Coordinates of C-alpha atoms in Angstrom, one line a residue:
M83 CA 22.7 -18.6 54.1
K84 CA 23.8 -20.2 57.3
N85 CA 27.5 -20.6 57.6
K86 CA 29.6 -21.1 60.8
F87 CA 32.6 -19.2 59.5
L88 CA 30.5 -16.1 58.6
K89 CA 29.1 -16.1 62.1
T90 CA 32.6 -15.5 63.5
L91 CA 33.2 -12.4 61.3
R92 CA 32.9 -8.7 62.2
V93 CA 32.2 -6.8 59.0
L94 CA 32.4 -3.1 58.3
F95 CA 30.4 -1.7 55.4
V96 CA 31.2 1.9 54.3
E97 CA 28.6 3.4 51.9
D98 CA 27.3 7.0 51.7
E99 CA 23.9 5.9 50.2
E100 CA 21.9 5.2 53.3
K101 CA 19.2 3.3 51.4
L102 CA 21.8 0.9 50.0
S103 CA 23.4 0.5 53.5
K104 CA 20.1 -0.6 55.0
L105 CA 19.3 -2.9 52.1
L106 CA 22.6 -4.7 52.3
K107 CA 22.4 -5.0 56.1
N108 CA 18.9 -6.4 55.8
A109 CA 20.0 -8.8 53.1
I110 CA 23.2 -10.2 54.6
G111 CA 23.8 -8.6 58.0
D112 CA 22.4 -11.5 60.1
N113 CA 24.9 -13.9 58.5
F114 CA 27.7 -12.3 60.5
F115 CA 28.7 -12.0 64.1
K116 CA 28.5 -8.2 63.7
F117 CA 27.7 -5.9 60.8
S118 CA 28.6 -2.3 61.3
I119 CA 27.9 0.7 58.9
A120 CA 29.8 3.9 58.2
H121 CA 28.7 6.6 55.9
D122 CA 31.9 8.1 54.5
G123 CA 35.6 7.3 54.4
E124 CA 36.6 9.3 57.4
E125 CA 33.9 7.7 59.5
G126 CA 34.8 4.3 58.1
L127 CA 38.5 4.7 59.1
E128 CA 37.5 5.9 62.6
L129 CA 35.2 2.9 63.0
F130 CA 37.9 0.5 61.7
E131 CA 40.3 1.7 64.4
K132 CA 37.6 1.4 67.0
I133 CA 36.2 -2.1 66.3
A134 CA 39.0 -3.8 64.3
P135 CA 36.7 -5.6 61.8
D136 CA 37.7 -8.8 60.0
V137 CA 36.4 -7.7 56.6
V138 CA 35.8 -4.2 55.1
I139 CA 33.3 -3.7 52.3
T140 CA 33.3 -0.2 50.7
D141 CA 32.1 2.0 47.9
I142 CA 34.6 4.2 46.1
N143 CA 32.9 7.5 45.5
M144 CA 32.2 9.0 49.0
P145 CA 32.4 12.4 50.7
K146 CA 35.4 13.4 52.9
M147 CA 37.5 10.4 52.0
N148 CA 36.9 8.1 49.1
G149 CA 37.0 4.3 49.4
L150 CA 40.4 3.9 47.9
E151 CA 42.0 6.5 50.2
M152 CA 40.3 4.9 53.1
A153 CA 41.5 1.4 52.0
K154 CA 45.1 2.7 51.7
A155 CA 44.9 4.1 55.3
I156 CA 43.4 0.8 56.6
K157 CA 46.2 -1.2 54.9
A158 CA 48.8 1.0 56.6
I159 CA 47.2 -0.1 60.0
D160 CA 46.6 -3.7 59.1
K161 CA 47.9 -5.3 55.9
S162 CA 46.0 -8.5 56.4
V163 CA 42.4 -7.2 56.4
P164 CA 40.5 -8.2 53.2
I165 CA 38.9 -5.1 51.6
I166 CA 36.1 -5.5 49.0
I167 CA 35.2 -2.7 46.7
L168 CA 31.6 -2.1 45.5
S169 CA 31.3 0.5 42.7
A170 CA 29.1 1.7 39.9
F171 CA 32.2 2.4 38.0
S172 CA 34.2 -0.1 35.9
E173 CA 37.0 2.1 34.6
T174 CA 40.3 0.3 34.3
E175 CA 42.2 3.1 36.2
K176 CA 40.0 2.7 39.3
L177 CA 40.3 -1.1 39.2
L178 CA 44.1 -0.9 38.9
N179 CA 44.2 1.6 41.7
A180 CA 42.2 -0.8 43.8
I181 CA 44.6 -3.6 43.1
D182 CA 47.6 -1.4 44.0
V183 CA 46.0 -0.6 47.3
G184 CA 45.6 -4.3 48.1
V185 CA 41.8 -4.7 47.5
V186 CA 40.9 -8.4 47.2
K187 CA 37.7 -8.1 45.3
Y188 CA 36.0 -5.6 43.0
L189 CA 32.2 -5.9 42.5
I190 CA 30.2 -3.7 40.1
K191 CA 26.9 -2.3 41.2
P192 CA 24.2 -3.7 41.0
F193 CA 25.6 -6.9 42.5
D194 CA 24.1 -10.1 43.9
P195 CA 24.4 -10.2 47.7
D196 CA 24.8 -14.0 47.5
E197 CA 27.8 -13.5 45.3
L198 CA 29.3 -11.3 48.0
L199 CA 28.6 -13.9 50.7
E200 CA 30.1 -16.7 48.6
Y201 CA 33.3 -14.7 48.1
I202 CA 33.6 -13.9 51.9
I203 CA 33.1 -17.6 52.6
S204 CA 36.0 -18.3 50.2
L205 CA 38.2 -16.2 52.5
E206 CA 38.0 -18.8 55.3
E207 CA 41.4 -20.3 54.4
H208 CA 42.9 -16.8 54.7
F209 CA 41.8 -16.7 58.3
G210 CA 42.4 -20.3 59.3
E211 CA 42.0 -21.3 62.9
R212 CA 42.0 -17.8 64.2
E213 CA 40.3 -17.4 67.5
I214 CA 41.3 -18.7 71.0
E215 CA 38.7 -18.6 73.8
L216 CA 40.1 -17.1 76.9
R217 CA 39.0 -16.7 80.5
D218 CA 36.3 -14.3 81.5
G219 CA 34.6 -14.1 78.1
Y220 CA 37.7 -12.9 76.1
L221 CA 38.6 -14.0 72.6
Y222 CA 42.0 -13.6 70.9
N223 CA 42.0 -13.3 67.1
K224 CA 45.4 -14.8 66.0
T225 CA 45.1 -13.4 62.4
K226 CA 44.6 -9.8 63.4
K227 CA 46.4 -10.1 66.8
T228 CA 43.5 -8.4 68.5
L229 CA 41.6 -9.0 71.8
Y230 CA 37.8 -8.9 72.2
K231 CA 35.6 -9.0 75.2
K232 CA 32.5 -10.7 73.7
S233 CA 31.8 -8.4 70.7
R234 CA 33.8 -5.4 72.1
Y235 CA 37.2 -4.7 70.7
V236 CA 39.7 -4.1 73.5
V237 CA 41.8 -1.1 72.8
L238 CA 45.5 -1.8 73.8
S239 CA 48.7 0.1 73.2
K240 CA 51.4 -1.3 70.9
K241 CA 53.4 -2.7 73.8
E242 CA 50.3 -4.2 75.5
K243 CA 49.4 -6.0 72.3
Q244 CA 52.9 -7.3 72.1
F245 CA 52.6 -8.6 75.7
I246 CA 49.3 -10.4 74.9
E247 CA 50.8 -11.8 71.7
L248 CA 53.8 -13.1 73.6
L249 CA 51.6 -14.9 76.2
I250 CA 49.5 -16.4 73.4
E251 CA 52.6 -17.5 71.5
Y252 CA 53.9 -19.4 74.5
Y253 CA 50.5 -20.8 75.4
E254 CA 50.2 -22.3 71.9
E255 CA 53.6 -23.9 72.2
G256 CA 52.5 -25.6 75.4
I257 CA 54.9 -23.4 77.5
Y258 CA 52.2 -21.7 79.6
V259 CA 54.4 -19.5 81.8
V260 CA 56.5 -16.7 80.3
S261 CA 59.4 -15.7 82.5
D262 CA 59.8 -12.1 83.6
A263 CA 63.2 -12.0 81.8
I264 CA 61.7 -13.0 78.5
I265 CA 58.9 -10.5 78.8
K266 CA 61.3 -7.6 79.6
K267 CA 63.6 -8.6 76.7
R268 CA 60.6 -8.6 74.2
L269 CA 59.0 -5.4 75.4
W270 CA 61.8 -3.1 76.3
E271 CA 65.1 -2.5 74.5
D272 CA 66.6 -1.0 77.7
E273 CA 66.9 -2.9 80.9
A274 CA 63.5 -2.9 82.7
S275 CA 63.1 -3.2 86.4
D276 CA 60.8 -5.7 88.2
E277 CA 58.6 -2.8 89.3
R278 CA 58.3 -1.4 85.8
L279 CA 57.0 -4.9 84.6
R280 CA 54.6 -5.2 87.6
T281 CA 53.2 -1.7 86.9
F282 CA 52.8 -2.5 83.2
V283 CA 51.0 -5.8 83.9
R284 CA 48.7 -4.0 86.4
R285 CA 47.8 -1.6 83.6
V286 CA 47.0 -4.4 81.2
R287 CA 44.8 -6.1 83.9
A288 CA 43.0 -2.9 84.5
K289 CA 42.1 -2.7 80.8
T290 CA 41.1 -6.4 80.7
S291 CA 40.6 -8.7 83.7
K292 CA 42.6 -10.0 86.7
E293 CA 41.3 -13.5 85.7
L294 CA 42.9 -13.2 82.2
I295 CA 46.5 -12.9 83.1
K296 CA 47.9 -15.0 86.0
N297 CA 51.1 -14.3 87.9
I298 CA 53.0 -17.4 88.8
K299 CA 55.2 -16.4 91.8
S300 CA 58.9 -16.4 91.1
E301 CA 58.3 -17.7 87.5
G302 CA 56.4 -15.2 85.4
Y303 CA 53.0 -14.7 83.8
Q304 CA 50.5 -16.8 81.8
I305 CA 47.4 -16.2 79.9
V306 CA 44.4 -18.2 81.0
A307 CA 42.2 -20.1 78.5
S308 CA 38.5 -20.7 79.2

């Protein structure tokens, strides 16, 4: 099933049955930009924090941390991420718990992989126009407010994420340069010095690219689109 929207998605599948993991990856994995697998809830949560997937698909009954516990932990990190539960169980209690956690879909095993794909396609409106192509091979995901270098998730601190988000916000409004004063006000509650800002920006550039964030002398900074 060829679909342009699916090809933009990074999917995390969490399932302790290795055979099922391989079967599902073989059946639908090529439809996505990236399809990653974890084998228990703890590994799933660690991988989520590392790669910031767009969609999570998970079993419920798993060792170390079950799917609902993992889903709750994921939602605490990112409320917007759609989580799909696959389970051999259909008890009302488990279904209600899944809804409480914020799971968007509950499929009973055995399930049709095409049904799963069709549901994920239906999420397109949820994501909307979500990616901006930036200089030097970077992509910014507006829905998740995350930065990628090709398929690699760029790990940034909370303040660094706020900085990139601010630059993107102004870029989209057609105000390409964000003044030093505005950046300082958004990022620090106390009064920040020019040197503190310059040091901060150098650190962000070291994690990303000098080509990505441009300094406009005596004006401020801007993010550079491709």
